Amino acid sequence: MQVPAQFEYHKATSVDDAIALLTRHGPESFVVAGGHSLLPMMKLRLAEPETLIDINGLDELATVTVESDHVRIGAMVRHSALLSSPVIAEHFPIFTDAERLIADPIVRNRGTIGGSLCQADPSEDLSAAFSAMRATAVIRGADGEREVPVREFHRGPYETAVAHEELLVAVRVPIRPASGSAYAKLERRAGDWAVASAGAMLRVDAGTVAEVGIGLSAVGAAHFVAPEAEEYLRGGPASDEAFVEAGRISAAHCSPSADQRGPVDYKRHLAGELTTRVLRRAARRSRGEEA
Amino acid sequence: MTAIGEKGVQDPSVQIHAAEETPRGYGSMKRKEDARFVRGRGQYVDDVVLPGMLHGAVLRSPLAHARITSIDTSAAEAHPKVHAVITGATLEGLGLAWMPTLSQDTQAVLATDKVRFQGQEVAFVVADDRYAARDALALIDVEYEPLEPVIDAKRALEAGTPVIRTDKEGKTDNHIFDWESGDRSATDAVFAEAEAAEDQLVVVQDMIYPRVHPAPLETCGAIADMDPVTGKLTLWTTTQAPHAHRTLYALVAGLPEHKIRIISPDIGGGFGNKVGIYPGYVCAVVASIVTGVPVKWMEDRSENLMSTSFARDYHMRGEVAVTRDGRIRGVRVHVLADHGAFNATAQPTAFPAGFFGVFTGSYDLEAAHCAVTGVYTNKASGGVAYACSFRITEAVYLIERMVDVVAHDLGMDPAELRMRNLLRPEQFPYQSKTGWEYDSGDYPHTLQVALDKAGYQELRAEQADRRRRFADAQRSGAGPAGTAGEPVKLMGIGLSFFTEAVGAGPRRSMDILGLGMADGAELRVHPTGKAVLRVSCQSQGQGHETTFAQIVAQELGLSPDDIDVVHGDTDQTPFGLGTYGSRSTPVSGAATAMVARKVRERAKIVAAAMMEVSADDLEWDDGRWQVAGDPDASRSMADIAMAAHSNLELPEGVEGHLDATCVYNPPNLTYPCGAYICVVDVDPGTGAVDVRRFVAVDDCGMRINPMIVEGQVHGGLADGVGMALMQCIAFDLDGNCLGGSMMDYLLPTSLECPSWELGETVTPSPHHPIGAKGVGESATVGSPPAVVNAVIDALAPYDVRHADMPLTPAAVWCAAQGHPLRPDLGIT
């Protein structure tokens, strides 16, 4: 059995309490949400926090609510709740697609949206999906809340815009009528991290691409996005040829690294292939041809 | 939790299967042992807690090859919860720094001079609890002087390569052994003819069966309890072979054998991983001697994957001489076997490459020859594990992959090619060209049953249609993804036909470290007709407590519910070599039948005395001894058992009671076979493989409990899908293990497995007392080539001839692009 090093444990009673605990215990205190990244790292002794601040009791962060033109997803919403949410399925099928492919039901029952984003693993799925949706992160500190576009949230592998004495409390996703979205991921086995994955959001106006977002994960795309491919599509025809070309551009601009999931040329190919596939699917959904 | 209801006492340990479901002998019945497993009441090594017990942890090398310049344990020893720190120097003082392996080599218990693989044992800490033991590992300061590691097996024998085993006097290279089988000159003659003849050809293919790991869900561990008063060592340990372990501890540690008791409680999967003795076990024993209290050591998941017995790692070149009309004449094989840093493979002494000699497969050949060279590398040791039937896995993969390569080169249907070359039923018993005597089988029939079950012709028709659509999509310029949005998937159909050789083995030719491979059984029928059977083999999930009870029940006319099976405790069971290589039913199962027959013969004498007739007048009928021709005059086993313990007068020289012992020395191995057909869909745009169907027709002779057999086959097929598509332990060139966690070493889940379609044919073993053959490893042996053949078949539009396992999406895509991946090294 793998056993962690010794640590102190505190259960936060509110967001303010969590921030106060983080302040009091300093840089070696870690927030634990679902724990599906942190606890294995602790057992492997890759992480040895002095203090754990448990925010699992903060039910006020565990809701999905429609607020006029956007949906606010609390940071403590579990993957399984996002997967089963009818609001999400109606407005953002990209998340339903992605959640079906994240880990397994046991992990999804416990793991959280905020935990996934804050872990900021370069292969994490929701970072790409939220980036594709051009969502906004809501971060709270002692001085109140601030908002950061998800596309500026990630500062590098395992680094985010959330400072030590702050907490990610929610993500806001704009509702775009007559748009479509989709997510695709290739994995070696159910529950494995992505070899590569792509997410797309499309709003088509009279055959022309009015709004587009393309997210990529596990292929070294900066901020989990493919801006060159988005730029190419915006204002142009929503045609299959354009989607194939956008895939080619995504592939050309990402910078995957080789590991046991595959060599660079394969991952680059996949980034393009999956980009094209999700654009096609998002387009079909925007036309109401597919649920 | 025992409750008394209308039906009397409801014992939770038996109510899981209703009494009416229990057959009197053979037949499907729920497993008796599952009552405790499904309730979480199993007792595994880590569940054992002894008073005053301390906990051990192993410090492991981060480097694959390095000289140890110093080890400072003072900070760890100063830890308030630490009782002892043991190093190689400590063990050297006791003469235990090195231990013999199961292959007449030596292995470091704790490194003294050098570390030779990443994860090798360097020190052992004993502390109050497992947390403190782990904490203290970080306090040990080891200084290493890095040496160049030897990772690529193909370069291990090159001049100038560093010598790994500098501990062996005079060793100047990394060579372990050369071994050959078959007739080299006869084989070369057949190949020379084939090369010269217009109507023949020689087909050559290199292939790697990559290193995999059995990864049992319960990792390895032990609790050593040396009683300082009696001098008796009790060792609870994860072993598939408790009696062999006892003898080895006696020989290695110099402990008297009668003062050693090995207890192997419930074992959570073995697959060959728990055959050998690991350094951690020895350290636990030493720690208990040093501290005077029991010491528990359980390795964690990464330790299990990185340091314990791996499997395969065979680099093979197969050559087949074949006529252009598809008659296979000869097979020639060269193997480079990567054994890691110590040659610790577990196999019979005379077989350094295990039973790889069965590479001639299921075919009628004119000649065959193989040459195997074993080499050391800076990797963990092992080599025979993971349900491999002593390397028949590699042999079957080689021949079944080669047959498909031949079919590819000849443009022949692989089913037709196999049918043309399979052994015919009238050829049995068949003497193979490498010296094995196949006992029985009807191979064409078994293959035909599988082809019919799969609907082979319809599958080929569907495939042809799919290939047309794929070609159309390619021509239209839309690429493999097609314009409709959904890619046209490529369909592949793969076959394998395997022959296994299991049930080692005849004492005259098979032993492990001098211990002949025979197994004992003891059977005692109590006065009330209930019985206890004691066997030397050790279940790791195979269902022995049910199957062996059913064998006794069948022989004695009892209910399996009335027979207890005792195993896994050397103080409670007769000697024998344990459970691996699918040997339990062939050897211990035979011993069980034979001992039951001895008891039945004793019962006959008692029954004759009871009825005051001559024993010669009795016949065994439906579970009773009966006076021939008089059904009213009979006695059941329960009646006889009571009489045998009573004051009934027995004939001169006949002792009372009803028990017997037996040792079974198998006259031959048993040779199960099977025909497997796999159907896959491959996404050409991503390389992803979906196993759509898998038809498995097994012939394992007599089936004692068909449900258990089917469960074994299901597990083995899942293993095969795992090996073919995802499992692999690769190493980067620095010697870092790239499969050291369940995140990196992928086990298949139900989502990767189709609903298995099983079938059977039955050709009983002519020499086994009940006609049974081993089956535990059949599916693990037979399924990988079927999956690989299916994937390669799917890639026909890309003219792929071969690609190595594991066929991950990347490997499939790269093979289709014409630059296949090498699976044993890290992807760069």
PDB file of C-alpha atoms in Angstrom, chain B residues 576-689:
ATOM      1  CA  GLY B 576       3.745 -30.856  -3.855  1.00  0.00           C
ATOM      2  CA  LEU B 577       4.981 -28.128  -6.146  1.00  0.00           C
ATOM      3  CA  GLY B 578       1.996 -25.823  -6.240  1.00  0.00           C
ATOM      4  CA  THR B 579      -0.193 -24.019  -8.725  1.00  0.00           C
ATOM      5  CA  TYR B 580       1.181 -22.480 -11.940  1.00  0.00           C
ATOM      6  CA  GLY B 581       1.493 -23.554 -15.543  1.00  0.00           C
ATOM      7  CA  SER B 582      -2.142 -24.765 -15.512  1.00  0.00           C
ATOM      8  CA  ARG B 583      -0.940 -27.784 -13.542  1.00  0.00           C
ATOM      9  CA  SER B 584      -3.466 -28.049 -10.701  1.00  0.00           C
ATOM     10  CA  THR B 585      -6.167 -30.132 -12.365  1.00  0.00           C
ATOM     11  CA  PRO B 586      -3.710 -32.183 -14.453  1.00  0.00           C
ATOM     12  CA  VAL B 587      -1.577 -33.056 -11.392  1.00  0.00           C
ATOM     13  CA  SER B 588      -3.382 -32.329  -8.109  1.00  0.00           C
ATOM     14  CA  GLY B 589      -6.748 -33.040  -9.721  1.00  0.00           C
ATOM     15  CA  ALA B 590      -5.422 -36.437 -10.778  1.00  0.00           C
ATOM     16  CA  ALA B 591      -4.022 -37.016  -7.293  1.00  0.00           C
ATOM     17  CA  THR B 592      -7.452 -36.168  -5.913  1.00  0.00           C
ATOM     18  CA  ALA B 593      -9.212 -38.660  -8.177  1.00  0.00           C
ATOM     19  CA  MET B 594      -6.649 -41.350  -7.358  1.00  0.00           C
ATOM     20  CA  VAL B 595      -6.849 -40.843  -3.602  1.00  0.00           C
ATOM     21  CA  ALA B 596     -10.657 -40.914  -3.791  1.00  0.00           C
ATOM     22  CA  ARG B 597     -10.464 -44.190  -5.688  1.00  0.00           C
ATOM     23  CA  LYS B 598      -8.218 -45.602  -2.960  1.00  0.00           C
ATOM     24  CA  VAL B 599     -10.823 -44.646  -0.386  1.00  0.00           C
ATOM     25  CA  ARG B 600     -13.537 -46.163  -2.544  1.00  0.00           C
ATOM     26  CA  GLU B 601     -11.648 -49.447  -2.676  1.00  0.00           C
ATOM     27  CA  ARG B 602     -11.269 -49.414   1.116  1.00  0.00           C
ATOM     28  CA  ALA B 603     -14.993 -48.658   1.376  1.00  0.00           C
ATOM     29  CA  LYS B 604     -15.701 -51.698  -0.741  1.00  0.00           C
ATOM     30  CA  ILE B 605     -14.050 -53.951   1.801  1.00  0.00           C
ATOM     31  CA  VAL B 606     -15.965 -52.303   4.620  1.00  0.00           C
ATOM     32  CA  ALA B 607     -19.242 -52.573   2.677  1.00  0.00           C
ATOM     33  CA  ALA B 608     -18.593 -56.268   2.061  1.00  0.00           C
ATOM     34  CA  ALA B 609     -18.044 -56.793   5.796  1.00  0.00           C
ATOM     35  CA  MET B 610     -21.227 -54.836   6.555  1.00  0.00           C
ATOM     36  CA  MET B 611     -23.341 -56.963   4.216  1.00  0.00           C
ATOM     37  CA  GLU B 612     -21.395 -60.133   5.003  1.00  0.00           C
ATOM     38  CA  VAL B 613     -20.665 -60.817   1.349  1.00  0.00           C
ATOM     39  CA  SER B 614     -17.456 -61.193  -0.584  1.00  0.00           C
ATOM     40  CA  ALA B 615     -15.984 -57.932  -1.858  1.00  0.00           C
ATOM     41  CA  ASP B 616     -15.699 -59.620  -5.223  1.00  0.00           C
ATOM     42  CA  ASP B 617     -19.494 -59.679  -5.415  1.00  0.00           C
ATOM     43  CA  LEU B 618     -19.825 -55.912  -5.096  1.00  0.00           C
ATOM     44  CA  GLU B 619     -20.123 -53.375  -7.872  1.00  0.00           C
ATOM     45  CA  TRP B 620     -19.977 -49.556  -7.719  1.00  0.00           C
ATOM     46  CA  ASP B 621     -23.296 -48.198  -8.848  1.00  0.00           C
ATOM     47  CA  ASP B 622     -24.488 -44.605  -8.724  1.00  0.00           C
ATOM     48  CA  GLY B 623     -22.466 -43.693  -5.686  1.00  0.00           C
ATOM     49  CA  ARG B 624     -23.083 -46.892  -3.693  1.00  0.00           C
ATOM     50  CA  TRP B 625     -21.414 -50.275  -3.262  1.00  0.00           C
ATOM     51  CA  GLN B 626     -24.038 -52.797  -4.267  1.00  0.00           C
ATOM     52  CA  VAL B 627     -24.257 -56.574  -4.439  1.00  0.00           C
ATOM     53  CA  ALA B 628     -24.124 -57.339  -8.139  1.00  0.00           C
ATOM     54  CA  GLY B 629     -27.628 -57.832  -9.451  1.00  0.00           C
ATOM     55  CA  ASP B 630     -29.341 -56.944  -6.158  1.00  0.00           C
ATOM     56  CA  PRO B 631     -30.155 -53.192  -5.989  1.00  0.00           C
ATOM     57  CA  ASP B 632     -31.721 -53.612  -2.563  1.00  0.00           C
ATOM     58  CA  ALA B 633     -28.432 -54.757  -1.078  1.00  0.00           C
ATOM     59  CA  SER B 634     -26.248 -51.668  -1.128  1.00  0.00           C
ATOM     60  CA  ARG B 635     -24.468 -49.235   1.169  1.00  0.00           C
ATOM     61  CA  SER B 636     -23.859 -45.501   0.727  1.00  0.00           C
ATOM     62  CA  MET B 637     -20.530 -43.877   1.510  1.00  0.00           C
ATOM     63  CA  ALA B 638     -22.011 -42.312   4.657  1.00  0.00           C
ATOM     64  CA  ASP B 639     -23.182 -45.717   5.916  1.00  0.00           C
ATOM     65  CA  ILE B 640     -19.812 -47.198   5.130  1.00  0.00           C
ATOM     66  CA  ALA B 641     -17.930 -44.343   6.792  1.00  0.00           C
ATOM     67  CA  MET B 642     -19.751 -44.823  10.084  1.00  0.00           C
ATOM     68  CA  ALA B 643     -19.174 -48.577   9.926  1.00  0.00           C
ATOM     69  CA  ALA B 644     -15.490 -48.055   9.164  1.00  0.00           C
ATOM     70  CA  HIS B 645     -15.134 -46.144  12.420  1.00  0.00           C
ATOM     71  CA  SER B 646     -17.320 -48.554  14.425  1.00  0.00           C
ATOM     72  CA  ASN B 647     -16.630 -51.928  16.036  1.00  0.00           C
ATOM     73  CA  LEU B 648     -17.504 -53.742  12.827  1.00  0.00           C
ATOM     74  CA  GLU B 649     -15.167 -56.652  12.315  1.00  0.00           C
ATOM     75  CA  LEU B 650     -12.997 -56.136   9.270  1.00  0.00           C
ATOM     76  CA  PRO B 651     -11.022 -58.753   7.327  1.00  0.00           C
ATOM     77  CA  GLU B 652      -7.537 -59.630   8.491  1.00  0.00           C
ATOM     78  CA  GLY B 653      -5.047 -56.885   7.613  1.00  0.00           C
ATOM     79  CA  VAL B 654      -7.659 -54.238   6.927  1.00  0.00           C
ATOM     80  CA  GLU B 655      -7.341 -51.265   9.237  1.00  0.00           C
ATOM     81  CA  GLY B 656     -10.351 -49.249  10.236  1.00  0.00           C
ATOM     82  CA  HIS B 657     -11.305 -45.711   9.331  1.00  0.00           C
ATOM     83  CA  LEU B 658     -11.712 -44.354   5.835  1.00  0.00           C
ATOM     84  CA  ASP B 659      -8.767 -42.394   4.578  1.00  0.00           C
ATOM     85  CA  ALA B 660      -5.930 -42.560   2.107  1.00  0.00           C
ATOM     86  CA  THR B 661      -2.945 -40.698   0.752  1.00  0.00           C
ATOM     87  CA  CYS B 662      -1.503 -40.587  -2.720  1.00  0.00           C
ATOM     88  CA  VAL B 663       1.270 -38.974  -4.748  1.00  0.00           C
ATOM     89  CA  TYR B 664       0.566 -38.454  -8.429  1.00  0.00           C
ATOM     90  CA  ASN B 665       3.436 -38.507 -10.874  1.00  0.00           C
ATOM     91  CA  PRO B 666       1.975 -37.534 -14.251  1.00  0.00           C
ATOM     92  CA  PRO B 667       2.986 -39.849 -17.094  1.00  0.00           C
ATOM     93  CA  ASN B 668       2.800 -36.988 -19.605  1.00  0.00           C
ATOM     94  CA  LEU B 669       1.587 -33.432 -19.906  1.00  0.00           C
ATOM     95  CA  THR B 670      -1.977 -32.793 -21.040  1.00  0.00           C
ATOM     96  CA  TYR B 671      -2.504 -30.988 -24.340  1.00  0.00           C
ATOM     97  CA  PRO B 672      -5.576 -28.748 -24.414  1.00  0.00           C
ATOM     98  CA  CYS B 673      -6.242 -26.879 -27.624  1.00  0.00           C
ATOM     99  CA  GLY B 674      -8.563 -24.234 -28.956  1.00  0.00           C
ATOM    100  CA  ALA B 675      -9.653 -22.228 -31.976  1.00  0.00           C
ATOM    101  CA  TYR B 676     -10.146 -18.492 -31.469  1.00  0.00           C
ATOM    102  CA  ILE B 677     -11.628 -15.938 -33.847  1.00  0.00           C
ATOM    103  CA  CYS B 678     -11.482 -12.224 -33.186  1.00  0.00           C
ATOM    104  CA  VAL B 679     -13.298  -9.489 -35.115  1.00  0.00           C
ATOM    105  CA  VAL B 680     -12.088  -5.907 -34.792  1.00  0.00           C
ATOM    106  CA  ASP B 681     -13.021  -2.522 -36.200  1.00  0.00           C
ATOM    107  CA  VAL B 682     -10.153  -0.104 -36.704  1.00  0.00           C
ATOM    108  CA  ASP B 683     -10.610   3.635 -37.067  1.00  0.00           C
ATOM    109  CA  PRO B 684      -8.051   4.528 -39.740  1.00  0.00           C
ATOM    110  CA  GLY B 685      -8.111   8.187 -38.751  1.00  0.00           C
ATOM    111  CA  THR B 686      -7.019   7.550 -35.163  1.00  0.00           C
ATOM    112  CA  GLY B 687      -5.688   3.994 -35.115  1.00  0.00           C
ATOM    113  CA  ALA B 688      -8.164   3.040 -32.393  1.00  0.00           C
ATOM    114  CA  VAL B 689      -9.105  -0.647 -32.261  1.00  0.00           C
TER     115      VAL B 689
END
